[in-house]
Coordinates of C-alpha atoms in Angstrom, one line a residue:
Chain A
X280 CA 27.4 40.5 123.9
X281 CA 30.3 42.8 123.4
X282 CA 33.1 41.1 121.6
X283 CA 36.7 41.4 122.9
X284 CA 38.2 44.4 121.1
X285 CA 41.1 43.6 118.8
X286 CA 43.5 46.2 120.2
X287 CA 43.3 48.0 123.5
X288 CA 46.0 50.4 124.5
X289 CA 45.8 51.8 128.0
X290 CA 47.7 54.8 129.4
X291 CA 50.7 54.0 127.2
X292 CA 54.0 55.7 128.0
X293 CA 57.0 55.0 125.9
X294 CA 60.4 56.5 125.5
X295 CA 63.4 56.2 123.2
X296 CA 66.9 56.7 124.6
X297 CA 65.3 57.8 127.8
X298 CA 63.3 60.5 126.1
X299 CA 59.6 60.3 126.6
X300 CA 57.6 60.2 123.4
X301 CA 54.2 58.7 124.3
X302 CA 52.7 60.2 127.4
X303 CA 49.5 58.3 128.3
X304 CA 47.9 57.2 125.1
X305 CA 44.6 55.3 125.0
X306 CA 43.2 53.7 122.0
X307 CA 40.7 50.8 121.2
X308 CA 40.3 49.3 117.8
X309 CA 37.6 46.7 117.2
X310 CA 37.3 44.1 114.4
X311 CA 35.9 45.6 111.2
X312 CA 37.0 49.1 112.1
X313 CA 39.4 51.4 110.2
X314 CA 41.0 54.0 112.4
X315 CA 43.1 56.9 111.2
X316 CA 45.8 58.4 113.5
X317 CA 46.9 61.8 112.4
X318 CA 49.3 64.2 114.0
X319 CA 52.1 66.7 113.3
X320 CA 55.7 65.6 112.9
X321 CA 57.2 64.5 116.1
X322 CA 53.9 63.8 117.8
X323 CA 54.7 60.1 118.3
X324 CA 52.9 58.5 115.4
X325 CA 55.7 56.2 114.3
X326 CA 56.7 55.6 117.9
X327 CA 53.3 54.2 118.5
X328 CA 53.4 51.8 115.5
X329 CA 56.9 50.6 116.6
X330 CA 55.8 50.1 120.2
X331 CA 52.8 48.1 119.2
X332 CA 55.1 45.8 117.2
X333 CA 57.8 45.6 119.9
X334 CA 60.7 47.4 118.4
X335 CA 63.7 47.0 120.8
X336 CA 64.7 50.6 120.6
X337 CA 61.5 51.8 122.4
X338 CA 60.9 51.2 126.0
X339 CA 57.4 51.0 127.5
X340 CA 57.6 52.8 130.8
X341 CA 54.0 52.7 131.8
X342 CA 50.7 51.3 130.6
X343 CA 49.7 48.2 128.6
X344 CA 48.9 46.9 125.1
X345 CA 46.3 44.1 124.8
X346 CA 45.7 42.3 121.6
X347 CA 42.7 40.0 121.3
X348 CA 42.4 40.0 125.1
X349 CA 46.1 39.1 125.6
X350 CA 48.6 41.4 127.2
X351 CA 51.4 41.7 124.6
X352 CA 53.4 44.6 126.2
X353 CA 56.4 42.4 126.9
X354 CA 56.2 40.1 123.9
X355 CA 58.9 39.7 121.2
X356 CA 58.1 41.2 117.8
X357 CA 57.8 37.8 116.2
X358 CA 55.3 36.6 118.8
X359 CA 53.1 39.7 118.1
X360 CA 53.4 39.0 114.3
X361 CA 52.3 35.5 114.9
X362 CA 49.2 36.7 116.8
X363 CA 48.3 38.7 113.7
X364 CA 49.8 42.1 114.0
X365 CA 51.3 43.5 110.8
X366 CA 53.2 46.8 110.3
X367 CA 53.6 48.3 106.9
X368 CA 56.8 50.2 107.5
X369 CA 57.3 53.9 106.8
X370 CA 60.9 53.1 105.7
X371 CA 61.2 49.5 104.8
X372 CA 64.8 48.4 105.3
X373 CA 66.7 46.5 102.6
X374 CA 68.0 43.0 103.3
X375 CA 71.0 42.3 101.0
X376 CA 71.4 38.8 99.7
X377 CA 67.8 37.7 100.6
X378 CA 65.4 37.6 97.7
X379 CA 61.9 38.8 98.2
X380 CA 60.6 35.3 97.4
X381 CA 62.7 33.7 100.0
X382 CA 61.9 36.3 102.6
X383 CA 58.2 35.9 101.9
X384 CA 58.4 32.1 102.1
X385 CA 60.3 32.3 105.5
X386 CA 57.7 34.8 106.7
X387 CA 54.6 33.0 105.5
X388 CA 56.0 29.8 107.1
X389 CA 56.7 31.6 110.4
X390 CA 53.1 33.0 110.5
X391 CA 51.1 30.0 109.2
X392 CA 53.4 27.3 110.5
X393 CA 56.0 25.5 108.2
X394 CA 53.8 22.4 107.9
X395 CA 50.9 24.4 106.5
X396 CA 52.9 25.9 103.6
X397 CA 53.5 24.0 100.4
X398 CA 55.9 25.4 97.9
X399 CA 53.7 25.2 94.8
X400 CA 50.5 26.8 96.2
X401 CA 52.7 29.4 97.8
X402 CA 54.3 30.4 94.5
X403 CA 50.9 30.5 92.8
X404 CA 49.5 32.8 95.6
X405 CA 52.6 35.0 95.4
X406 CA 52.3 35.4 91.6
X407 CA 48.6 36.2 91.9
X408 CA 49.1 38.8 94.6
X409 CA 52.0 40.4 92.7
X410 CA 49.8 40.7 89.7
X411 CA 47.0 42.3 91.7
X412 CA 49.4 44.9 93.0
X413 CA 51.1 45.6 89.7
X414 CA 54.5 44.3 90.9
X415 CA 56.7 42.9 88.2
X416 CA 57.4 39.2 88.7
X417 CA 61.1 39.8 88.5
X418 CA 60.9 41.5 91.9
X419 CA 60.6 38.1 93.5
X420 CA 64.2 37.4 92.6
X421 CA 65.5 40.7 93.7
X422 CA 66.9 41.3 97.2
X423 CA 64.3 42.7 99.6
X424 CA 63.9 46.4 99.1
X425 CA 67.4 46.8 97.7
X426 CA 67.4 49.4 95.0
X427 CA 63.6 49.6 95.1
X428 CA 62.0 53.0 94.6
X429 CA 59.8 54.5 97.4
X430 CA 56.7 53.4 95.6
X431 CA 58.0 49.9 94.9
X432 CA 58.9 49.5 98.6
X433 CA 55.4 50.5 99.7
X434 CA 53.8 48.2 97.2
X435 CA 55.9 45.3 98.5
X436 CA 54.8 46.1 102.1
X437 CA 51.2 45.7 100.9
X438 CA 52.2 42.5 99.1
X439 CA 53.5 41.2 102.5
X440 CA 50.2 42.2 104.1
X441 CA 48.4 40.3 101.4
X442 CA 50.5 37.1 102.0
X443 CA 50.4 37.3 105.8
X444 CA 46.7 38.1 106.2
X445 CA 46.9 39.8 109.5
X446 CA 44.1 40.5 112.0
X447 CA 45.5 44.0 112.6
X448 CA 47.2 46.0 109.9
X449 CA 49.1 49.2 110.9
X450 CA 50.0 51.3 107.9
X451 CA 52.7 53.8 109.0
X452 CA 52.7 56.7 106.6
X453 CA 52.2 54.4 103.7
X454 CA 51.3 57.4 101.6
X455 CA 54.6 59.2 102.1
X456 CA 56.7 59.3 99.0
X457 CA 54.0 58.0 96.7
X458 CA 52.7 59.7 93.6
X459 CA 49.0 59.8 92.8
X460 CA 49.0 56.6 90.8
X461 CA 51.0 54.6 93.4
X462 CA 48.8 56.0 96.1
X463 CA 45.7 54.7 94.3
X464 CA 47.2 51.2 93.7
X465 CA 48.4 50.9 97.3
X466 CA 45.0 52.1 98.7
X467 CA 43.1 49.8 96.4
X468 CA 45.3 47.0 97.7
X469 CA 44.6 47.8 101.3
X470 CA 40.8 48.1 100.6
X471 CA 40.8 44.8 98.8
X472 CA 42.6 43.1 101.6
X473 CA 40.6 44.5 104.5
X474 CA 38.0 42.1 105.7
X475 CA 35.2 42.6 108.3
X476 CA 37.2 40.5 110.8
X477 CA 40.2 42.8 110.5
X478 CA 41.2 46.1 112.1
X479 CA 43.2 48.7 110.4
X480 CA 45.2 51.5 111.9
X481 CA 46.2 54.1 109.3
X482 CA 48.9 56.5 110.4
X483 CA 49.3 59.5 108.3
X484 CA 50.3 63.1 108.3
X485 CA 48.0 64.2 105.5
X486 CA 44.3 63.8 104.8
X487 CA 44.8 62.7 101.1
X488 CA 45.2 59.0 101.9
X489 CA 41.9 59.1 103.7
X490 CA 40.2 59.9 100.4
X491 CA 41.1 56.4 99.3
X492 CA 41.0 54.5 102.6
X493 CA 37.8 55.6 104.4
X494 CA 38.3 55.5 108.2
X495 CA 35.4 55.0 110.6
X496 CA 37.3 56.9 113.3
X497 CA 39.9 59.6 113.3
X498 CA 42.3 60.4 116.2
X499 CA 44.6 63.3 116.5
X500 CA 47.9 62.7 118.3
X501 CA 49.7 65.6 119.8
X502 CA 52.7 65.4 122.1
X503 CA 52.3 61.8 122.8
X504 CA 48.6 61.8 123.6
X505 CA 45.4 61.5 121.6
X506 CA 43.8 64.9 122.0
X507 CA 40.8 64.6 119.7
X508 CA 38.7 61.6 118.4
X509 CA 35.8 61.6 116.1
X510 CA 34.6 60.8 112.6
X511 CA 36.1 61.5 109.2
X512 CA 35.2 65.1 109.5
X513 CA 38.1 65.7 111.8
X514 CA 40.6 64.9 109.0
X515 CA 38.9 67.4 106.8
X516 CA 39.1 70.1 109.5
X517 CA 42.8 69.4 109.9
X518 CA 43.3 69.6 106.2
X519 CA 41.6 73.0 106.3
X520 CA 43.2 74.5 109.4
X521 CA 46.5 72.6 109.9
X522 CA 47.9 71.4 113.2
X523 CA 48.9 74.9 114.5
X524 CA 45.8 75.6 116.4
X525 CA 45.8 72.2 118.1
X526 CA 49.4 72.7 119.0
X527 CA 48.8 76.1 120.4
X528 CA 45.8 74.8 122.4
X529 CA 48.2 72.3 124.0
X530 CA 50.8 74.9 124.7
X531 CA 53.2 73.7 122.0
X532 CA 55.1 75.6 119.3
X533 CA 53.8 75.2 115.8
X534 CA 56.0 73.2 113.5
X535 CA 56.8 76.3 111.4
X536 CA 56.8 74.5 108.1
Chain B
X268 CA 115.0 31.0 118.4
X269 CA 116.4 29.4 115.3
X270 CA 114.9 30.8 112.2
X271 CA 115.9 28.0 110.0
X272 CA 113.5 25.2 109.4
X273 CA 115.3 22.1 110.5
X274 CA 114.4 19.2 108.2
X275 CA 110.8 19.6 109.1
X276 CA 109.1 16.4 108.2
X277 CA 110.0 12.9 107.2
X278 CA 110.7 13.7 103.6
X279 CA 109.3 11.0 101.4
X280 CA 110.0 10.5 97.8
X281 CA 112.4 13.2 96.5
X282 CA 112.6 11.0 93.4
X283 CA 111.8 13.6 90.8
X284 CA 113.7 16.7 89.8
X285 CA 110.7 18.8 90.8
X286 CA 110.8 17.4 94.3
X287 CA 114.5 18.1 94.5
X288 CA 114.1 21.6 93.1
X289 CA 111.5 22.4 95.7
X290 CA 113.6 20.9 98.5
X291 CA 116.6 23.1 97.4
X292 CA 114.3 26.1 97.5
X293 CA 113.0 25.1 100.9
X294 CA 116.5 24.7 102.2
X295 CA 117.3 28.3 101.1
X296 CA 114.4 29.8 103.1
X297 CA 114.2 30.6 106.7
X298 CA 111.1 29.9 108.7
X299 CA 109.0 33.2 109.1
X300 CA 108.5 34.9 112.4
X301 CA 105.7 37.2 113.6
X302 CA 108.0 40.1 112.7
X303 CA 107.5 39.4 109.0
X304 CA 104.8 41.7 107.7
X305 CA 102.6 38.9 106.4
X306 CA 102.8 37.0 109.7
X307 CA 102.1 40.0 112.0
X308 CA 98.7 38.7 112.9
X309 CA 99.2 35.0 112.8
X310 CA 102.1 33.6 114.7
X311 CA 103.9 31.2 112.4
X312 CA 105.0 29.1 115.4
X313 CA 101.4 27.9 115.4
X314 CA 101.8 26.3 112.0
X315 CA 105.4 25.1 112.3
X316 CA 105.8 21.6 111.1
X317 CA 107.3 19.3 113.8
X318 CA 108.5 16.3 111.9
X319 CA 105.0 14.8 111.3
X320 CA 104.8 12.1 108.7
X321 CA 103.0 13.2 105.5
X322 CA 99.6 11.5 105.1
X323 CA 98.1 10.8 101.7
X324 CA 94.4 11.6 101.2
X325 CA 91.7 9.3 100.0
X326 CA 90.5 11.3 97.0
X327 CA 87.4 11.0 94.8
X328 CA 87.0 12.7 91.5
X329 CA 83.8 13.2 89.4
X330 CA 80.9 15.5 88.7
X331 CA 79.0 17.2 91.5
X332 CA 75.7 15.6 90.5
X333 CA 77.0 12.2 89.4
X334 CA 77.1 12.6 85.6
X335 CA 80.0 11.4 83.5
X336 CA 83.0 13.7 83.2
X337 CA 82.8 15.3 79.7
X338 CA 85.2 14.4 76.9
X339 CA 88.3 16.5 76.8
X340 CA 88.6 16.6 80.6
X341 CA 91.3 14.7 82.5
X342 CA 90.7 14.7 86.2
X343 CA 92.7 12.3 88.3
X344 CA 95.3 12.0 91.1
X345 CA 98.3 14.4 90.8
X346 CA 100.8 11.6 90.4
X347 CA 99.9 11.6 86.7
X348 CA 100.6 15.2 86.2
X349 CA 103.9 15.7 88.1
X350 CA 105.7 17.2 85.0
X351 CA 103.5 20.3 85.2
X352 CA 104.3 21.2 88.8
X353 CA 105.9 24.6 89.3
X354 CA 105.0 25.7 85.8
X355 CA 102.6 28.4 87.0
X356 CA 105.0 30.0 89.4
X357 CA 108.7 29.1 89.3
X358 CA 109.9 27.2 92.3
X359 CA 112.4 30.0 92.9
X360 CA 109.6 32.3 93.8
X361 CA 107.5 30.0 96.0
X362 CA 106.8 30.8 99.7
X363 CA 108.2 28.4 102.3
X364 CA 105.0 26.4 102.7
X365 CA 104.6 26.0 99.0
X366 CA 108.2 24.9 98.7
X367 CA 107.7 22.5 101.6
X368 CA 104.6 21.1 99.9
X369 CA 106.5 20.7 96.6
X370 CA 109.2 18.7 98.5
X371 CA 106.9 16.3 100.2
X372 CA 103.5 16.4 98.6
X373 CA 101.3 13.3 98.7
X374 CA 98.0 13.3 96.7
X375 CA 96.1 16.1 95.1
X376 CA 94.3 16.7 91.8
X377 CA 95.5 16.9 88.3
X378 CA 93.0 18.6 86.0
X379 CA 93.8 19.1 82.3
X380 CA 91.1 20.4 80.1
X381 CA 91.5 20.6 76.3
X382 CA 90.4 23.4 74.0
X383 CA 86.7 24.6 73.9
X384 CA 85.4 22.2 76.5
X385 CA 82.4 23.2 78.6
X386 CA 81.0 21.8 81.8
X387 CA 78.0 24.1 81.3
X388 CA 75.6 24.1 84.3
X389 CA 77.4 21.1 85.8
X390 CA 80.5 21.2 87.9
X391 CA 83.5 18.9 88.4
X392 CA 84.4 18.0 92.0
X393 CA 87.4 16.6 93.9
X394 CA 87.2 15.6 97.5
X395 CA 90.3 14.9 99.5
X396 CA 89.8 13.2 102.8
X397 CA 92.6 12.7 105.3
X398 CA 92.5 10.0 107.9
X399 CA 95.0 9.4 110.6
X400 CA 97.6 11.6 112.2
X401 CA 100.3 13.6 110.5
X402 CA 100.7 16.5 108.0
X403 CA 98.6 16.8 104.9
X404 CA 100.4 18.2 101.9
X405 CA 98.2 17.7 98.8
X406 CA 99.1 19.4 95.6
X407 CA 96.8 20.2 92.7
X408 CA 97.6 21.3 89.2
X409 CA 94.6 22.7 87.3
X410 CA 94.8 23.7 83.7
X411 CA 91.9 24.9 81.6
X412 CA 92.6 24.9 77.8
X413 CA 91.9 27.8 75.5
X414 CA 88.3 28.8 75.0
X415 CA 87.0 26.3 77.6
X416 CA 84.5 27.0 80.3
X417 CA 84.9 24.8 83.4
X418 CA 83.7 24.8 87.0
X419 CA 85.5 22.7 89.6
X420 CA 84.8 22.3 93.4
X421 CA 87.7 21.0 95.4
X422 CA 87.2 20.4 99.1
X423 CA 89.1 19.0 102.0
X424 CA 88.0 17.1 105.1
X425 CA 90.0 15.5 107.8
X426 CA 89.7 13.4 111.0
X427 CA 92.9 14.2 112.9
X428 CA 92.3 17.0 115.5
X429 CA 96.0 17.9 115.5
X430 CA 96.4 18.0 111.7
X431 CA 98.6 20.5 110.0
X432 CA 97.7 20.9 106.4
X433 CA 99.7 22.8 103.7
X434 CA 97.8 22.3 100.4
X435 CA 99.1 24.0 97.3
X436 CA 97.2 24.6 94.1
X437 CA 98.5 25.8 90.8
X438 CA 96.0 27.1 88.3
X439 CA 96.7 27.8 84.6
X440 CA 93.8 29.5 82.7
X441 CA 94.6 29.5 79.0
X442 CA 93.6 32.3 76.5
X443 CA 89.9 33.0 76.4
X444 CA 89.0 30.3 78.9
X445 CA 86.8 30.7 81.9
X446 CA 87.5 28.8 85.1
X447 CA 85.3 28.8 88.1
X448 CA 87.2 27.3 91.0
X449 CA 85.6 26.7 94.4
X450 CA 88.1 25.9 97.1
X451 CA 86.4 24.8 100.3
X452 CA 88.0 24.5 103.8
X453 CA 86.0 21.7 105.4
X454 CA 88.9 20.5 107.5
X455 CA 88.3 19.3 111.0
X456 CA 87.5 22.3 113.3
X457 CA 90.8 22.0 115.2
X458 CA 93.1 21.6 112.1
X459 CA 95.7 24.2 111.2
X460 CA 95.9 25.0 107.5
X461 CA 98.2 27.0 105.3
X462 CA 96.9 26.9 101.8
X463 CA 98.6 28.5 98.8
X464 CA 96.7 29.0 95.5
X465 CA 98.6 30.5 92.6
X466 CA 96.9 31.3 89.3
X467 CA 98.2 32.4 86.0
X468 CA 95.5 34.0 83.8
X469 CA 96.2 34.5 80.0
X470 CA 94.8 36.8 77.5
X471 CA 91.0 37.3 77.6
X472 CA 90.8 34.5 80.2
X473 CA 88.6 34.7 83.3
X474 CA 89.6 33.1 86.6
X475 CA 86.8 33.2 89.2
X476 CA 87.8 31.6 92.5
X477 CA 85.6 31.2 95.5
X478 CA 87.2 30.4 98.8
X479 CA 84.8 29.0 101.4
X480 CA 86.2 28.9 104.9
X481 CA 84.0 26.9 107.2
X482 CA 86.4 24.6 109.1
X483 CA 89.8 24.7 110.8
X484 CA 91.1 26.2 114.0
X485 CA 93.6 28.4 112.1
X486 CA 93.9 29.2 108.5
X487 CA 96.6 31.3 107.0
X488 CA 95.9 31.5 103.3
X489 CA 97.9 32.8 100.4
X490 CA 95.9 33.5 97.2
X491 CA 97.8 35.0 94.2
X492 CA 96.8 35.7 90.6
X493 CA 99.1 36.8 87.8
X494 CA 97.2 38.5 85.0
X495 CA 99.6 38.0 82.1
X496 CA 97.6 38.8 78.9
X497 CA 95.4 41.7 78.0
X498 CA 91.7 41.2 78.7
X499 CA 92.5 38.8 81.6
X500 CA 90.3 39.0 84.6
X501 CA 90.8 37.5 88.1
X502 CA 88.0 37.4 90.6
X503 CA 88.5 36.2 94.1
X504 CA 85.4 35.7 96.2
X505 CA 85.6 34.7 99.8
X506 CA 83.0 33.6 102.4
X507 CA 84.2 32.9 105.9
X508 CA 82.2 31.9 108.9
X509 CA 84.3 31.7 112.1
X510 CA 83.1 30.5 115.4
X511 CA 84.7 29.6 118.8
X512 CA 88.3 30.7 118.6
X513 CA 88.7 30.1 114.9
X514 CA 91.3 32.3 113.2
X515 CA 91.3 33.1 109.5
X516 CA 94.1 35.1 108.0
X517 CA 93.8 35.7 104.2
X518 CA 96.3 37.2 101.9
X519 CA 95.0 38.1 98.5
X520 CA 97.6 39.3 96.0
X521 CA 96.4 40.4 92.5
X522 CA 99.3 41.1 90.1
X523 CA 98.6 43.1 87.0
X524 CA 101.6 42.1 84.9
X525 CA 100.2 43.7 81.7
X526 CA 97.6 46.4 80.9
X527 CA 93.9 46.1 80.2
X528 CA 93.4 43.6 82.9
X529 CA 90.8 43.4 85.7
X530 CA 91.0 42.1 89.2
X531 CA 88.1 42.0 91.6
X532 CA 88.2 40.8 95.2
X533 CA 85.1 40.4 97.4
X534 CA 85.4 38.8 100.8
X535 CA 82.6 38.5 103.3
X536 CA 83.5 37.4 106.8
X537 CA 81.0 36.6 109.6
X538 CA 82.4 35.9 113.1
X539 CA 80.8 34.7 116.3
X540 CA 82.2 34.0 119.7
X541 CA 85.9 34.9 119.9
X542 CA 86.6 34.2 116.2
X543 CA 89.2 36.4 114.5
X544 CA 89.9 37.3 110.9
X545 CA 92.5 39.2 109.0
X546 CA 92.1 40.2 105.4
X547 CA 95.1 41.6 103.6
X548 CA 94.6 42.4 99.9
X549 CA 97.1 43.9 97.6
X550 CA 96.7 45.0 94.0
X551 CA 100.0 45.3 92.2
X552 CA 100.2 47.2 88.9
X553 CA 103.5 46.8 87.2
X554 CA 105.2 49.7 85.4
X555 CA 103.6 50.2 82.0
X556 CA 100.5 48.1 82.9
X557 CA 97.9 50.7 81.9
X558 CA 94.1 50.7 81.8
X559 CA 93.8 48.5 84.9
X560 CA 90.7 48.0 86.9
X561 CA 91.3 46.7 90.4
X562 CA 88.7 46.3 93.1
X563 CA 88.9 45.0 96.6
X564 CA 86.0 44.8 99.1
X565 CA 86.1 43.2 102.5
X566 CA 82.9 43.2 104.6
X567 CA 82.9 41.9 108.1
X568 CA 79.8 41.0 110.2
X569 CA 80.7 40.7 113.8
X570 CA 78.1 38.7 115.6
X571 CA 79.6 38.9 119.1
X572 CA 81.4 41.5 121.2
X573 CA 84.5 39.3 121.4
X574 CA 84.9 38.6 117.7
X575 CA 87.5 40.7 115.9
X576 CA 88.3 41.4 112.3
X577 CA 91.1 43.3 110.7
X578 CA 91.2 44.5 107.1
X579 CA 94.2 45.8 105.2
X580 CA 93.5 46.5 101.6
X581 CA 96.6 47.9 99.8
X582 CA 97.5 49.2 96.4
X583 CA 101.0 49.1 94.8
X584 CA 100.7 51.1 91.6
X585 CA 103.5 51.8 89.2
X586 CA 101.4 52.9 86.3
X587 CA 99.3 56.0 85.8
X588 CA 96.1 54.9 83.9
X589 CA 94.7 52.8 86.6
X590 CA 91.3 52.7 88.3
X591 CA 91.5 50.9 91.7
X592 CA 89.1 51.0 94.6
X593 CA 89.3 49.3 97.9
X594 CA 87.2 49.3 100.9
X595 CA 86.4 47.5 104.2
X596 CA 83.4 47.6 106.4
X597 CA 82.6 46.3 109.9
X598 CA 79.1 45.9 111.3
X599 CA 77.1 44.0 113.7
X600 CA 73.5 42.9 113.1
X601 CA 71.6 45.8 111.8
X602 CA 68.8 46.3 114.4
X603 CA 66.4 47.6 111.9
X604 CA 66.9 44.7 109.6
X605 CA 66.5 42.3 112.5
X606 CA 63.3 44.1 113.7
X607 CA 61.9 44.1 110.1
X608 CA 62.3 40.3 109.9
X609 CA 61.0 39.7 113.4
X610 CA 58.0 41.9 112.6
X611 CA 57.3 39.4 109.8
X612 CA 57.2 36.5 112.3
X613 CA 60.8 35.3 112.2
X614 CA 62.3 34.6 115.7
X615 CA 65.5 36.4 116.7
X616 CA 67.4 33.3 115.7
X617 CA 65.7 32.8 112.4
X618 CA 66.2 36.5 111.6
X619 CA 69.9 36.3 112.3
X620 CA 70.2 33.1 110.4
X621 CA 68.5 34.7 107.3
X622 CA 70.7 37.9 107.6
X623 CA 73.9 35.8 107.7
X624 CA 72.6 33.6 104.8
X625 CA 72.0 36.7 102.8
X626 CA 75.4 38.1 103.7
X627 CA 77.0 35.1 102.1
X628 CA 74.5 34.7 99.3
X629 CA 75.4 38.1 98.0
X630 CA 79.0 36.7 97.3
X631 CA 78.0 33.2 96.1
X632 CA 75.5 34.6 93.6
X633 CA 78.3 36.5 91.9
X634 CA 79.5 33.1 90.6
X635 CA 76.1 32.7 88.9
X636 CA 76.3 28.9 89.1
X637 CA 73.2 27.2 90.4
X638 CA 74.6 23.7 91.2
X639 CA 77.6 25.2 93.0
X640 CA 75.3 27.7 94.9
X641 CA 73.1 24.9 96.1
X642 CA 76.0 22.7 97.1
X643 CA 77.6 25.5 99.1
X644 CA 74.3 26.5 100.7
X645 CA 74.0 23.0 102.1
X646 CA 77.5 23.0 103.5
X647 CA 77.0 26.5 104.9
X648 CA 73.7 25.6 106.5
X649 CA 75.4 22.8 108.5
X650 CA 78.1 25.2 109.6
X651 CA 75.6 27.9 110.5
X652 CA 73.6 25.7 112.7
X653 CA 76.8 24.9 114.6
X654 CA 77.9 28.6 114.7
X655 CA 74.6 30.4 115.4
X656 CA 72.7 27.6 117.1
X657 CA 74.2 28.3 120.5
X658 CA 72.9 31.8 120.6
X659 CA 69.4 30.5 120.0

C-alpha cells in the first residue's frame, strides 16, 4: 500500500573542488509533506540543493538520489527539471538580454512540451500569477534578475515555481534578504502553490520562515550529515539554543557569530 | 614584395571626374602590409585584389515590410547619385580600399531624404546580391535631410565562394536628423570583405549604426564618424557571431571635430570553433573640442577554447573637458547562468542558445526599433543554428 516516495536520498557523499561537503546524508520526502532542513553556515545545506538539481560544480562521490522511483544521480539538470524538480535559488543569477517573459516561455515550453504551450493562455497565466505575487507587470519585459532587488528576485523565483508547477520544490534560503512584508508575500505564494501531490524541502538558517511555511518534519544538518530529525519543535529548540551545542556535540567549533 | 598595388582590377568606366579623382588617389597609395598598425592582426595579402573583374549586384530597394516608400524619400541605384560621391570625406583622405572602390564601383544605393521626413516604425531596406565570380565593389551614398528620422537596413549576399568585396558607404546626417542604419554582412561564408563606412554628423543630428557580422571568411571593416556640429551624436553598435575559422577585424574611429558631441560604441562578439576577432576603437577629440562624451565597450563571449578575441580601445584626446570611458571584457559561458537555465528545463544547447541570443539582444535593443529587431533576430537565428548546432 505504501506509495513510492517522491525523493529518496541514500548515503549521499558530495564534494566541490575535491573538498567533501556532504558525508553520508539520508533523506526521504513523500508527496504531501513539507520538510525543513536547518543547519549552521557551512553545514552543506546549499550543496544539497545544488546536488539534487545536478549542478556541474558538485561531484557525487558516493550514494544515490532517487526521484519518483528513478535513479537521477547522473542526470543532467534539465532532465531533473523535466521530471518535476524545482529549485528556488538562494542567489538567482541575472541573464542579460533575456526578458523574464521570454525566459519563462522557454522554460514552460521545456517543462510542459512546446506543443502544449499556446502563447495567449501562457500570457494570461503569467499576468495572473504576477498579480498574485504582487509583481509589477513591467518586470516581464525586464532582463531576468538584472537590477532586481533581493526581494524581487525571490518573488520571481516563486513566480517560476507557480508557472512550472513542480512535484518537488526546494526553497534554498528563500527567506534570506527578505523584509517582513516580502517574507509574508513569498510564504503565502509557496503555501498557495503547495498541493497535496507535492513535496517541499525548505532550506533555511533561521526558524522565522517556518512561522509562515509550516513543516511536517524538521531535519538538522551538521557537517554534511543529518544529525537530528523530528517535528516542528526542533526548529523552536534551535531558535532558543542556537547551533553551538549541536556543533560541540559533534566535535566541531561553534561558528562564533 | 612590391608595396605598390599594380593596376589591381580591370578598371571599368572611369568616365566621371569622381572616378578619375579616386583613381588618382589610388595610384598615390601603396598597398598596406602587416607592419602597418591597422593591419597588424589581419594580413592584407589575404584581401589583395588580383585583377578580378568587378561584378555588379542585383539590387532591390523598398520597405522592410512591403509598404510604399514614403514621400520625400529617394531610394534607388547609386548611378543616379554619382555627383554626391566623396562629399562626406574628401577623396584625398580615403583609405586604399575606399579609393579603389571609388575608381571601379558598380552598383550600390543612393538614398536622399528631404527635410522632416519620418519612416516611423517602418524601415527602408536595400539588398545587394552578387552572382558570379569577381570582385564586388558597391558604393552607397546615404543622405538624411534636416529634421528627418529614417531607418535603413542595407544587406549584402553573394554566391561566389572566392569573392573579394570592398563595399563603401558614405553617410551624411543633416542637422537635427536621426538616421538608424543597419549594415548587415550576410556574404557567403567564404567571402573576404573590406567594408568602409564613413559618416558625417551635423549639429544635433544622431547617427545610430548597427553592424551585424554573420557571414564571410574574413572581414576587415573600417567605420568612421565625424561629429561636426554641437549636439551631434554617433552610436556604433556591433554584433558579430563567428564560427569555423571566420576572422573579424573591426576598426571604429569616432572623431569629435567640435565640442558638445557624444560618441558611443558598443560591440558584442561571440566566437565558436577557431573564430577570431579584433576590435580596435579610437575616440579622437580635436584641440578645443570640449565637453565631449565618448564611450567604447567591447564584450567578447568565447564559446570554444580555440576562439580568440583581441580588443584595443584607444583614446586620442587633445582637449581637457572630456569624459571618455572604454572597456573590454572576455568571458566564456557563465556556469551559474547555464545551470540556472538548465534547472528550468532548458537543455545545455537551449541554454547556450538563449544566453547568446540575450548577449546580442542587449545590443540590438539599444536601437529600439521593433521591425529591425525582429528582422535581425530571424537572420541571427539562422546563423546561430549553424554556429551552435554542431555543439548540440
